[in-house]
Coordinates of N, CA and C in Angstrom, one line a residue:
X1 N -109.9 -73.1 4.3 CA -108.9 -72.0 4.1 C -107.8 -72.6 3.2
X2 N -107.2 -71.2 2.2 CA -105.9 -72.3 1.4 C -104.7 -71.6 1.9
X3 N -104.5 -72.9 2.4 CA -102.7 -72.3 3.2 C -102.2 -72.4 2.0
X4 N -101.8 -72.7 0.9 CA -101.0 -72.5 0.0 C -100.8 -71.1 -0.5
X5 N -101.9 -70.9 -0.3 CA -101.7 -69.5 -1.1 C -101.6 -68.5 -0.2
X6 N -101.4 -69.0 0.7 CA -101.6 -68.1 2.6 C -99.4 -67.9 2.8
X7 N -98.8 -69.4 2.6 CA -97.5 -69.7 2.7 C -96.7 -68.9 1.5
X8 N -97.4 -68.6 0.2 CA -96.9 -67.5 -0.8 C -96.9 -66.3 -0.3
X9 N -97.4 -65.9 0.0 CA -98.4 -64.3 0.4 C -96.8 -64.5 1.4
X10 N -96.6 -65.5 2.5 CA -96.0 -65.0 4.0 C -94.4 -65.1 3.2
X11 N -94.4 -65.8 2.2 CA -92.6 -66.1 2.1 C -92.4 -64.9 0.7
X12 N -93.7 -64.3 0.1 CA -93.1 -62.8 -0.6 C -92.8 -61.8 0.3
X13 N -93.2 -61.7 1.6 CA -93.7 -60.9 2.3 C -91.7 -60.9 3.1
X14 N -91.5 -62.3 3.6 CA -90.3 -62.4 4.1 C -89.4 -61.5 3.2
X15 N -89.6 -62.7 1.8 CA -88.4 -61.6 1.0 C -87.9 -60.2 0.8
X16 N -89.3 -59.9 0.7 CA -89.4 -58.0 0.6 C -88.5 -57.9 1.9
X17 N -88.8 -58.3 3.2 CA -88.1 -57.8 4.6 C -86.7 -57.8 4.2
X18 N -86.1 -59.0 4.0 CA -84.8 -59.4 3.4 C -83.9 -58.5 3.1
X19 N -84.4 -57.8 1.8 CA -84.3 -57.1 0.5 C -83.9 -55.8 1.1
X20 N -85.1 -55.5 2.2 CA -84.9 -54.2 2.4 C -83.9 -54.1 3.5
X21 N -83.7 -55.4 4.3 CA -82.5 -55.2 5.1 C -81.0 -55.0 4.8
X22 N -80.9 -55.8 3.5 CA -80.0 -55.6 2.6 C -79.1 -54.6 2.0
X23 N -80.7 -53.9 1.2 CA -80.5 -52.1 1.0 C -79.9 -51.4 2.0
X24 N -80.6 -51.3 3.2 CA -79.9 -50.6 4.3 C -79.4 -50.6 4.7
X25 N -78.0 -52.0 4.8 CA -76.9 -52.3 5.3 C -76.1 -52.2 4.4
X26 N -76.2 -51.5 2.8 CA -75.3 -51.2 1.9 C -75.0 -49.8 1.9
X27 N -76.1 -48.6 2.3 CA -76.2 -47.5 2.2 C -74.8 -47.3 3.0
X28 N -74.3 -46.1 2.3 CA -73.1 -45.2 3.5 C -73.6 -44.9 4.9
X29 N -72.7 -45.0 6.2 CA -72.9 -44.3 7.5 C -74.0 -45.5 8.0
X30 N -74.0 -46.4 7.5 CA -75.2 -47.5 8.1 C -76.8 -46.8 8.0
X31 N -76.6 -46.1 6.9 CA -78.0 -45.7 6.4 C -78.9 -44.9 7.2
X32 N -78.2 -44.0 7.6 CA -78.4 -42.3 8.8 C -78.2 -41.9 7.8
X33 N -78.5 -41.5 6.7 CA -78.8 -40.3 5.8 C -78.3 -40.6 4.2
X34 N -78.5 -39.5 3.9 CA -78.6 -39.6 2.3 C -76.8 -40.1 1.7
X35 N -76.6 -40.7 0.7 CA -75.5 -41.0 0.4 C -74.8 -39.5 0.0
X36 N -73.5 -38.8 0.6 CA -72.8 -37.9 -0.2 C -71.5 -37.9 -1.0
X37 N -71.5 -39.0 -1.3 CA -70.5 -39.5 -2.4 C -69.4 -40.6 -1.4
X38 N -68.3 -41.0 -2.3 CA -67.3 -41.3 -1.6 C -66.7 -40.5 -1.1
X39 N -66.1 -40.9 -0.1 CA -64.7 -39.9 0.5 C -63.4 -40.2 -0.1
X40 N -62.3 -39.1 -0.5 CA -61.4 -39.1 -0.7 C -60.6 -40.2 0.0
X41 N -59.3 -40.9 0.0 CA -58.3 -41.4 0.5 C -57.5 -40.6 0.7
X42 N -57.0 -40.6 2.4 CA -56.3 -39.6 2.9 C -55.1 -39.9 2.7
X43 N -54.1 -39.4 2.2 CA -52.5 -39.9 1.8 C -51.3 -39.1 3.0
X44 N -50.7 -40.0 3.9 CA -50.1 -39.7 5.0 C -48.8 -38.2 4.3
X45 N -48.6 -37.6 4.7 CA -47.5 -37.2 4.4 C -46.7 -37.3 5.6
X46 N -45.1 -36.7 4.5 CA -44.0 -37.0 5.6 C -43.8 -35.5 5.9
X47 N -43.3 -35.3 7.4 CA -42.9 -34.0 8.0 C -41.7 -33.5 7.3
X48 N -41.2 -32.3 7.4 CA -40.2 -31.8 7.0 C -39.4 -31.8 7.8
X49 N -38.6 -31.9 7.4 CA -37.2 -32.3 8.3 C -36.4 -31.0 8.1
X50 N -36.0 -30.0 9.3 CA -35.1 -28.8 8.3 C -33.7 -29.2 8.8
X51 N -33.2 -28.5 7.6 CA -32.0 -28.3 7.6 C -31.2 -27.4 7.2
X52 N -30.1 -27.7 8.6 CA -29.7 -26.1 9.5 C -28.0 -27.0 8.4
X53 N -28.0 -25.3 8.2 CA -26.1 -25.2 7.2 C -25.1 -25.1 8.1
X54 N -24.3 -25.8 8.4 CA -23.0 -25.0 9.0 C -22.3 -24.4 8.8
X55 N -21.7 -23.0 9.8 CA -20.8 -22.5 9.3 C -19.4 -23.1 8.5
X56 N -18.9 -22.3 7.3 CA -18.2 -22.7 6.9 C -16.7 -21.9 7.5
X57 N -15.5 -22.4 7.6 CA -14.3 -21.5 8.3 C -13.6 -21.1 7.2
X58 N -13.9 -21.0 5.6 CA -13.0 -20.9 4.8 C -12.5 -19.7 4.9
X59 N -11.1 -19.4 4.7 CA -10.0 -18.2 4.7 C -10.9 -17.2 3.5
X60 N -11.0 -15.7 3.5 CA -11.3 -15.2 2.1 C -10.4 -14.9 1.1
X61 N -11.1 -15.5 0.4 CA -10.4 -15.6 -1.1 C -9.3 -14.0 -1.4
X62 N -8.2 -14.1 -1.7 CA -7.6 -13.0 -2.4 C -7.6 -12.8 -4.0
X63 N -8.3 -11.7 -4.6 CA -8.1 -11.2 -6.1 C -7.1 -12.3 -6.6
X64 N -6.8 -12.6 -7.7 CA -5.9 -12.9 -8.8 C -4.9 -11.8 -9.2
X65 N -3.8 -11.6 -8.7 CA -2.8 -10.6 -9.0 C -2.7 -9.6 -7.9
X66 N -3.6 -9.5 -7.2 CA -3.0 -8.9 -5.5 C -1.9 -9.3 -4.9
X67 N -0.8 -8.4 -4.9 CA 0.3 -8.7 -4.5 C 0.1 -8.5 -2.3
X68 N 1.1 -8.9 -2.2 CA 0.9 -9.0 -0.8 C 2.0 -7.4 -0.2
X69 N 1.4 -6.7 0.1 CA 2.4 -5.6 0.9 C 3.6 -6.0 1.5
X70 N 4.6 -5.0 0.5 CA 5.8 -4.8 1.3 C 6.3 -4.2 2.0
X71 N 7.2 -4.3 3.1 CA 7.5 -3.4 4.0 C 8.1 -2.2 3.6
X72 N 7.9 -1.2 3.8 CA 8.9 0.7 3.4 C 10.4 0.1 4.2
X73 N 11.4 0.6 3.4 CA 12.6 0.5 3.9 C 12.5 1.8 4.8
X74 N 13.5 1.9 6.2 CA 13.3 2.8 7.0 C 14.1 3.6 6.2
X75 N 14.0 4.9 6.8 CA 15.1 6.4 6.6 C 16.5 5.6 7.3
X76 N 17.0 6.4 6.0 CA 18.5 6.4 6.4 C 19.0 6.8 7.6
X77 N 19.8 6.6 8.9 CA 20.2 7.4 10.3 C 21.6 8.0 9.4
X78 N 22.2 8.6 10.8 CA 23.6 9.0 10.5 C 25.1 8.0 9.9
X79 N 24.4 7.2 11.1 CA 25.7 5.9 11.0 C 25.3 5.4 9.7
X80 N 24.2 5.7 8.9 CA 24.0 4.5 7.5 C 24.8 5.2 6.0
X81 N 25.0 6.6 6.1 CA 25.6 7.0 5.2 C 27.0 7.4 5.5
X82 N 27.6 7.2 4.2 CA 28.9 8.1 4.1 C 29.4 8.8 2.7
X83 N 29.9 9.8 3.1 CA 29.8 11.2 2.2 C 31.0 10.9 1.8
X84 N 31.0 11.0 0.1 CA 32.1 11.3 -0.5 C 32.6 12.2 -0.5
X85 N 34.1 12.4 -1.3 CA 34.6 13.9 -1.2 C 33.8 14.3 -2.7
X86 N 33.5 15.7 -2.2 CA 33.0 16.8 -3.5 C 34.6 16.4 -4.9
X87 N 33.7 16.5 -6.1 CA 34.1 16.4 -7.1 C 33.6 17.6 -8.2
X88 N 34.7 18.3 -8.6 CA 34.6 19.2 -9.8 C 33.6 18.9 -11.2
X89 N 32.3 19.1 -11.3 CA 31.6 18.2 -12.6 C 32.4 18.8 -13.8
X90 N 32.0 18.1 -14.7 CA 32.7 19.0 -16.4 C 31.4 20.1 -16.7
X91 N 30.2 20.0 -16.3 CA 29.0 21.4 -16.0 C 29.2 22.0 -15.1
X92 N 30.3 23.6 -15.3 CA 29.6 24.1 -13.9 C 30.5 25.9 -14.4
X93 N 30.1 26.9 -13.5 CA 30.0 27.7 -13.8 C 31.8 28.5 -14.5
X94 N 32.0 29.4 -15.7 CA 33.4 29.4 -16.0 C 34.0 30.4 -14.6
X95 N 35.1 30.6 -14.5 CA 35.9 31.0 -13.2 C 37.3 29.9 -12.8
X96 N 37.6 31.0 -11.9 CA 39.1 30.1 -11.2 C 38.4 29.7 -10.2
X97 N 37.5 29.5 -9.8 CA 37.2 28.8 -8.6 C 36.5 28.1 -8.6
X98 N 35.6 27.4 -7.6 CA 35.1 26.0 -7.6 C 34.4 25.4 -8.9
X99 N 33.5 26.8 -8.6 CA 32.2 26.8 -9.3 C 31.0 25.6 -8.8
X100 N 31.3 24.4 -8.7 CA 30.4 23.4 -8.9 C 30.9 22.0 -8.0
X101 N 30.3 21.3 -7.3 CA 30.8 20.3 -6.7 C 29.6 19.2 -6.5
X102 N 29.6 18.1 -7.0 CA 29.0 17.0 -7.3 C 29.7 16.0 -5.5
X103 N 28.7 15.4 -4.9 CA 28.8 15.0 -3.6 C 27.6 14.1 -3.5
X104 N 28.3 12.5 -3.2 CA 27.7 11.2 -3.1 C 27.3 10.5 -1.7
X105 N 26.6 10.0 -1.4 CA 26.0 9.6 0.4 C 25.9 8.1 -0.4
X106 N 27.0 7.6 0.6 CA 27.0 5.9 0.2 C 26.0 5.4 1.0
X107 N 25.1 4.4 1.2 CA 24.4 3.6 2.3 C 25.8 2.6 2.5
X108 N 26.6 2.4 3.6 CA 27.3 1.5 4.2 C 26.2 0.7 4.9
X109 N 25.3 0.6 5.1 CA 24.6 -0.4 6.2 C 24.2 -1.4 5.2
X110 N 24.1 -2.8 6.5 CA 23.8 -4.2 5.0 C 22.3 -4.0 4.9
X111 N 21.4 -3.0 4.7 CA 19.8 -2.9 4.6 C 19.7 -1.5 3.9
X112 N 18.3 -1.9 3.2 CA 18.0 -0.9 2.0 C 17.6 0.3 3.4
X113 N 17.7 1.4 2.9 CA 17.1 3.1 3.4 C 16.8 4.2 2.5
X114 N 16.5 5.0 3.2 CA 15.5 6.1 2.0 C 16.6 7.4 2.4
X115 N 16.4 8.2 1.3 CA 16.9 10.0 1.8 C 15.9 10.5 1.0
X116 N 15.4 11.6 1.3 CA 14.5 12.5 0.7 C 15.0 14.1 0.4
X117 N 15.2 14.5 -0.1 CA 15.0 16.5 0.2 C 16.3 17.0 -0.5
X118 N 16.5 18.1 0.1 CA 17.4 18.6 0.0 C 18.6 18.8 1.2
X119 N 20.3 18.8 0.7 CA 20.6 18.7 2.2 C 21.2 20.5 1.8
X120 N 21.2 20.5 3.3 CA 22.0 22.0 4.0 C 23.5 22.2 3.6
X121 N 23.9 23.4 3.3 CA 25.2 23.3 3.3 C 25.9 24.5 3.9
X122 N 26.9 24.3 4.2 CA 27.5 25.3 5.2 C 28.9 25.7 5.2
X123 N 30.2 26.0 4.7 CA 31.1 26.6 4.4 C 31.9 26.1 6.2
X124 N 33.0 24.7 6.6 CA 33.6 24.6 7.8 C 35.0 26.1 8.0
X125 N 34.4 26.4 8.9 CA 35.5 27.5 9.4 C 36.7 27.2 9.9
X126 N 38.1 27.5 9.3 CA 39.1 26.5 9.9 C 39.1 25.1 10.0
X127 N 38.3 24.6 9.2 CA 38.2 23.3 8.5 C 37.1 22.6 9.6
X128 N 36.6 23.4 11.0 CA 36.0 22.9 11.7 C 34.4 23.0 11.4
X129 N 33.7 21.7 11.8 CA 32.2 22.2 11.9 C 31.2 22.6 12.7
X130 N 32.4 22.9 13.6 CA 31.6 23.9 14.9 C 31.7 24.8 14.6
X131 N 32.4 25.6 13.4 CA 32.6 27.1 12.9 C 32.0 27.2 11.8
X132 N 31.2 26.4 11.4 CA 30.6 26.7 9.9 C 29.9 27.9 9.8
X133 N 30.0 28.3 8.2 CA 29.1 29.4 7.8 C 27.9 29.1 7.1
X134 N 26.5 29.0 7.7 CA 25.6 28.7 6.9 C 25.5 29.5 5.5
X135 N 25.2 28.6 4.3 CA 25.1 29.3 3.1 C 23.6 29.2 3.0
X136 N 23.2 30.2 2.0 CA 21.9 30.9 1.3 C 22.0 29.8 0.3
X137 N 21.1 28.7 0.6 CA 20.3 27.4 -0.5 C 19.3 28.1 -1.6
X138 N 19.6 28.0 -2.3 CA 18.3 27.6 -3.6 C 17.6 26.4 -4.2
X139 N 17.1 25.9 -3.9 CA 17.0 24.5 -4.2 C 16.2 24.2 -6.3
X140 N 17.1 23.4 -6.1 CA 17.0 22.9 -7.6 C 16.1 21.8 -7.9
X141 N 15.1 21.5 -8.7 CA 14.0 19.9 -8.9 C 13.3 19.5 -7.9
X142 N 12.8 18.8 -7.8 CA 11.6 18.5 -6.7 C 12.4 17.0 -5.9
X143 N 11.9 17.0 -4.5 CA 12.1 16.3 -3.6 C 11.0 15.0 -3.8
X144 N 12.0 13.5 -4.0 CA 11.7 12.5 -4.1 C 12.4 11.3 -3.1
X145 N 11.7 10.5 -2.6 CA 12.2 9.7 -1.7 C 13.0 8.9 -2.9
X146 N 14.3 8.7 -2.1 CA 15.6 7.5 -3.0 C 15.5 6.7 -1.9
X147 N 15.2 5.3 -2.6 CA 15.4 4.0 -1.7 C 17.1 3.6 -1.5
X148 N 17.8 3.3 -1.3 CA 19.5 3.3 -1.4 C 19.3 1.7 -1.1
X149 N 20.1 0.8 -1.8 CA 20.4 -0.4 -1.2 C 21.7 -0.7 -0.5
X150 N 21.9 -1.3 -0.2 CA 23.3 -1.3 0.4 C 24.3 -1.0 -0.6
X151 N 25.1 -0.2 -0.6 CA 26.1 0.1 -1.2 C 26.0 1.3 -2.2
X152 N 24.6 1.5 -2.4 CA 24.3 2.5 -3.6 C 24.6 3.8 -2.8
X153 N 24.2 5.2 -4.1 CA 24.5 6.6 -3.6 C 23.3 7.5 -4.0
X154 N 23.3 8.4 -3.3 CA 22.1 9.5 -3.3 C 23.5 10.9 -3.7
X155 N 22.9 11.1 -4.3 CA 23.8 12.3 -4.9 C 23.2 13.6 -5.1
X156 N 23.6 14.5 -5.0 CA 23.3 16.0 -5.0 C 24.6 17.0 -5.7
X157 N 24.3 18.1 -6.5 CA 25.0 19.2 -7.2 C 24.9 20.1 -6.6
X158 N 25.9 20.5 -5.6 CA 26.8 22.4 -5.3 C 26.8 23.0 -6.3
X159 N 26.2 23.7 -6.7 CA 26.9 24.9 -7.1 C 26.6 27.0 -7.0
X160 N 28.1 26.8 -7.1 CA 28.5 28.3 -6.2 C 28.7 29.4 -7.1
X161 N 28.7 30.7 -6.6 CA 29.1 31.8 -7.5 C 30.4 31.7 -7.7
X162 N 30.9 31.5 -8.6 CA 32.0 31.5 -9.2 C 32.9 32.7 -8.8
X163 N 34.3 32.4 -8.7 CA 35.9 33.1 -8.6 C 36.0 34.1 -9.7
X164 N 36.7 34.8 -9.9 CA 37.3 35.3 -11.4 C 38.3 36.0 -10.9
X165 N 39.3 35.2 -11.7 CA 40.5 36.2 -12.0 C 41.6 35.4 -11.0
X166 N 42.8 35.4 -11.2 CA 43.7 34.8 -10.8 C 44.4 35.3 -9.4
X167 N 45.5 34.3 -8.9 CA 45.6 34.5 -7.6 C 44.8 34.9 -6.8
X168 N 44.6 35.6 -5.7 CA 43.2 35.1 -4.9 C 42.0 35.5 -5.0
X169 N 41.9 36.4 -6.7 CA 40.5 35.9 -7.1 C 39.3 37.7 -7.1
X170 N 38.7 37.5 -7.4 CA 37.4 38.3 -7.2 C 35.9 38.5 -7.3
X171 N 35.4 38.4 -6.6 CA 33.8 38.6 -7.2 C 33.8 39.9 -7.6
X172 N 32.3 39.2 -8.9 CA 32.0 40.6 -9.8 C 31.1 41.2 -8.4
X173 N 30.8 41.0 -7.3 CA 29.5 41.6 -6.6 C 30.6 42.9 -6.1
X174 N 31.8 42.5 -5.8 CA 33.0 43.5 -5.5 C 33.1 42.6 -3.9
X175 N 32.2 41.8 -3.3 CA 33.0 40.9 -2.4 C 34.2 40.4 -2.3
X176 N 34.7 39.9 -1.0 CA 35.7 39.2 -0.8 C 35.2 37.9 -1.0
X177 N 36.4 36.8 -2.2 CA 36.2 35.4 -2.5 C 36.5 34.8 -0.7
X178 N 35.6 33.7 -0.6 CA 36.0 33.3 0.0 C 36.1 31.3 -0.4
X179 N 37.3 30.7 0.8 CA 37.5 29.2 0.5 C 37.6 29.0 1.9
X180 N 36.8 27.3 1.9 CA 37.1 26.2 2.8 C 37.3 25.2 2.3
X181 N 38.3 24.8 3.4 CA 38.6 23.0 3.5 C 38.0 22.2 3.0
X182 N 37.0 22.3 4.2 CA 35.7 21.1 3.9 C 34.5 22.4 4.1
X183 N 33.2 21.3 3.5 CA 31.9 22.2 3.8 C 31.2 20.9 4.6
X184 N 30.0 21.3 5.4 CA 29.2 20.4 6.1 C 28.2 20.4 5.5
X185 N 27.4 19.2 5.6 CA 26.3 19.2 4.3 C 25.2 18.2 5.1
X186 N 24.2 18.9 5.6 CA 23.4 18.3 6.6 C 22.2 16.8 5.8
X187 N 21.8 16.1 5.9 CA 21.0 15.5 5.2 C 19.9 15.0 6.2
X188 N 18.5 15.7 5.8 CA 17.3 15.5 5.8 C 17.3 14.1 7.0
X189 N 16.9 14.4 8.3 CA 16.8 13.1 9.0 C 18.1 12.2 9.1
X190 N 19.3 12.6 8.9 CA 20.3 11.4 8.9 C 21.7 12.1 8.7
X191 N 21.7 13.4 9.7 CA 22.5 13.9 10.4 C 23.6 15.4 9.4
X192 N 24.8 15.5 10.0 CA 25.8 16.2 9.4 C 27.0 15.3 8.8
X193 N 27.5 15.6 7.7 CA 28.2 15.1 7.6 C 29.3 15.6 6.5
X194 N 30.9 15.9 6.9 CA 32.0 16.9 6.3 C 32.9 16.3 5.3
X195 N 33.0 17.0 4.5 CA 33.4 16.5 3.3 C 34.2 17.6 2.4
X196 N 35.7 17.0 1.8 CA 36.4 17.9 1.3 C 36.1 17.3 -0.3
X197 N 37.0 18.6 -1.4 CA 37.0 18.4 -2.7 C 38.4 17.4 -2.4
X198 N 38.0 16.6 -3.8 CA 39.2 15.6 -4.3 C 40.1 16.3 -4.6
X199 N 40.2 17.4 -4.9 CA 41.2 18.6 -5.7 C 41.2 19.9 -5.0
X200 N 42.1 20.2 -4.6 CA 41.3 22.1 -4.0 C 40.8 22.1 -2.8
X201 N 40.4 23.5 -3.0 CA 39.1 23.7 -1.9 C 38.1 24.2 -2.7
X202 N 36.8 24.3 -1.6 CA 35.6 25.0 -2.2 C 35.8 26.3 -1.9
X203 N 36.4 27.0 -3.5 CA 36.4 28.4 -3.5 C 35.0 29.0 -4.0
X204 N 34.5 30.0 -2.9 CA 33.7 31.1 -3.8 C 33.2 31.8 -3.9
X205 N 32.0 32.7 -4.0 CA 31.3 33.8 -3.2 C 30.2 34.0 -2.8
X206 N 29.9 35.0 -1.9 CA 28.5 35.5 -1.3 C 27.8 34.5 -0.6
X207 N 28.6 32.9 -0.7 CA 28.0 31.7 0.6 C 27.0 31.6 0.0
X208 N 26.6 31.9 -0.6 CA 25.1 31.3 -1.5 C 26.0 29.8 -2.3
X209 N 24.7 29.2 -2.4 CA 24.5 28.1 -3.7 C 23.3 27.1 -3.6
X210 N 23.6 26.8 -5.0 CA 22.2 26.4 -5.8 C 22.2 24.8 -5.4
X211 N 21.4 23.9 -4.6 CA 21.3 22.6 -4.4 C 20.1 22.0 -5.3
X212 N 20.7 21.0 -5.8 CA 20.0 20.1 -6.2 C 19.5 19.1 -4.7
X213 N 17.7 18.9 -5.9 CA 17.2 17.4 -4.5 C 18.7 16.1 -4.8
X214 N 18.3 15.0 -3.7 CA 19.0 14.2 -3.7 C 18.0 13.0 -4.5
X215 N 19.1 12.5 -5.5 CA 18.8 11.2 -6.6 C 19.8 10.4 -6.6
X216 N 19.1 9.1 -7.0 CA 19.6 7.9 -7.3 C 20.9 8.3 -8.8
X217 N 20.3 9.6 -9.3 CA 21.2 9.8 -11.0 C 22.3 11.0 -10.0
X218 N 23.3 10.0 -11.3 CA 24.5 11.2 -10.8 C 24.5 12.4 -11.5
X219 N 24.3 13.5 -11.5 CA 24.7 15.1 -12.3 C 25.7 14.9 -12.8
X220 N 25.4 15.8 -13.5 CA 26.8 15.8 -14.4 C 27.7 17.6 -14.2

């Protein structure tokens, strides 16, 4: 028998075994099935972390040129004005009698106040103003609030039917003229208040007269 050629045959035979054990221990999954490629590399990611905003406490913004509100000066009371005496204007109707009486409301208080309207007027009986004769108003321009500062005047224009004719006078209506002392001259929220001509009295007729609103401008 030739072992040589017996010892070839057994040590090709080994190698093949070898070879194929080799193969099989290189296959993917330890060689349970067909190769299906590589697998990707899984790449960890990081979680998101959220994030929460805080309230913020900022003041809101005001426009550029928004001024900030000012307070309204109150209405004038009683105690805040004081009434000049009536003054004869150089406009007012021709006659011997009044004709026309220009009359100023000082603010004496140390704070700004308002007057609005028109005031009342009333003819004092026996110079008193518990005897007054309400007069027939017409009112003259439109009613606007006057702010008054301390010391300023709201002013207002009398005027009356005129006198004619000398010594004690006559209306063209064929009335009796009549004159007072003083007249009372009510103002809008801020009481009565009596007041004589710097000159005279207020002569005139039929108790009517024509009032102007009250302004910051003096009449003329």
């Amino acid at each position: 028998m030739d072992y040589s050629n017996l010892r070839r045959a057994m040590t090709v035979a080994a190698t093949a075994v070898v070879a194929g054990v080799l193969v099989v221990g290189c296959e993917p999954g330890g060689g349970k099935g067909p190769d299906t490629g590589a697998a990707s590399p899984v790449i960890p990611t990081a979680k998101a972390t959220p994030h929460t905003t805080e309230p913020t406490t900022e003041a809101p913004t005001v426009p550029a040129g928004t001024a900030k509100p000012k307070h309204a000066a109150p209405k004038c009371g009683i105690s805040d004005l004081k009434v000049t005496p009536g003054h004869q204007p150089a406009k007012h109707p021709e006659g011997t009698g009044t004709g026309a009486a220009v009359v100023g409301f000082a603010n004496t208080s140390a704070h700004p106040c308002t007057v609005k309207g028109f005031v009342t007027v009333g003819g004092a009986g026996n110079g008193s103003p518990d005897h007054n004769v309400p007069f027939t108003a017409t009112h003259i321009g439109t009613a606007s609030t006057v702010t008054l500062a301390p010391g300023a005047h709201a002013w207002t224009k009398l005027t009356f039917v005129q006198v004619q004719g000398e010594g004690d006078g006559y209306c063209v209506s064929g009335s009796t003229p009549r004159s007072y002392p003083t007249v009372v001259l009510g103002v809008p929220g801020a009481g009565h208040h009596q007041t004589a001509m710097d000159d005279g009295v207020f002569a005139e007729c039929e108790d009517t007269v024509k009032v102007t609103a009250l302004s910051a401008t003096k009449p003329s």
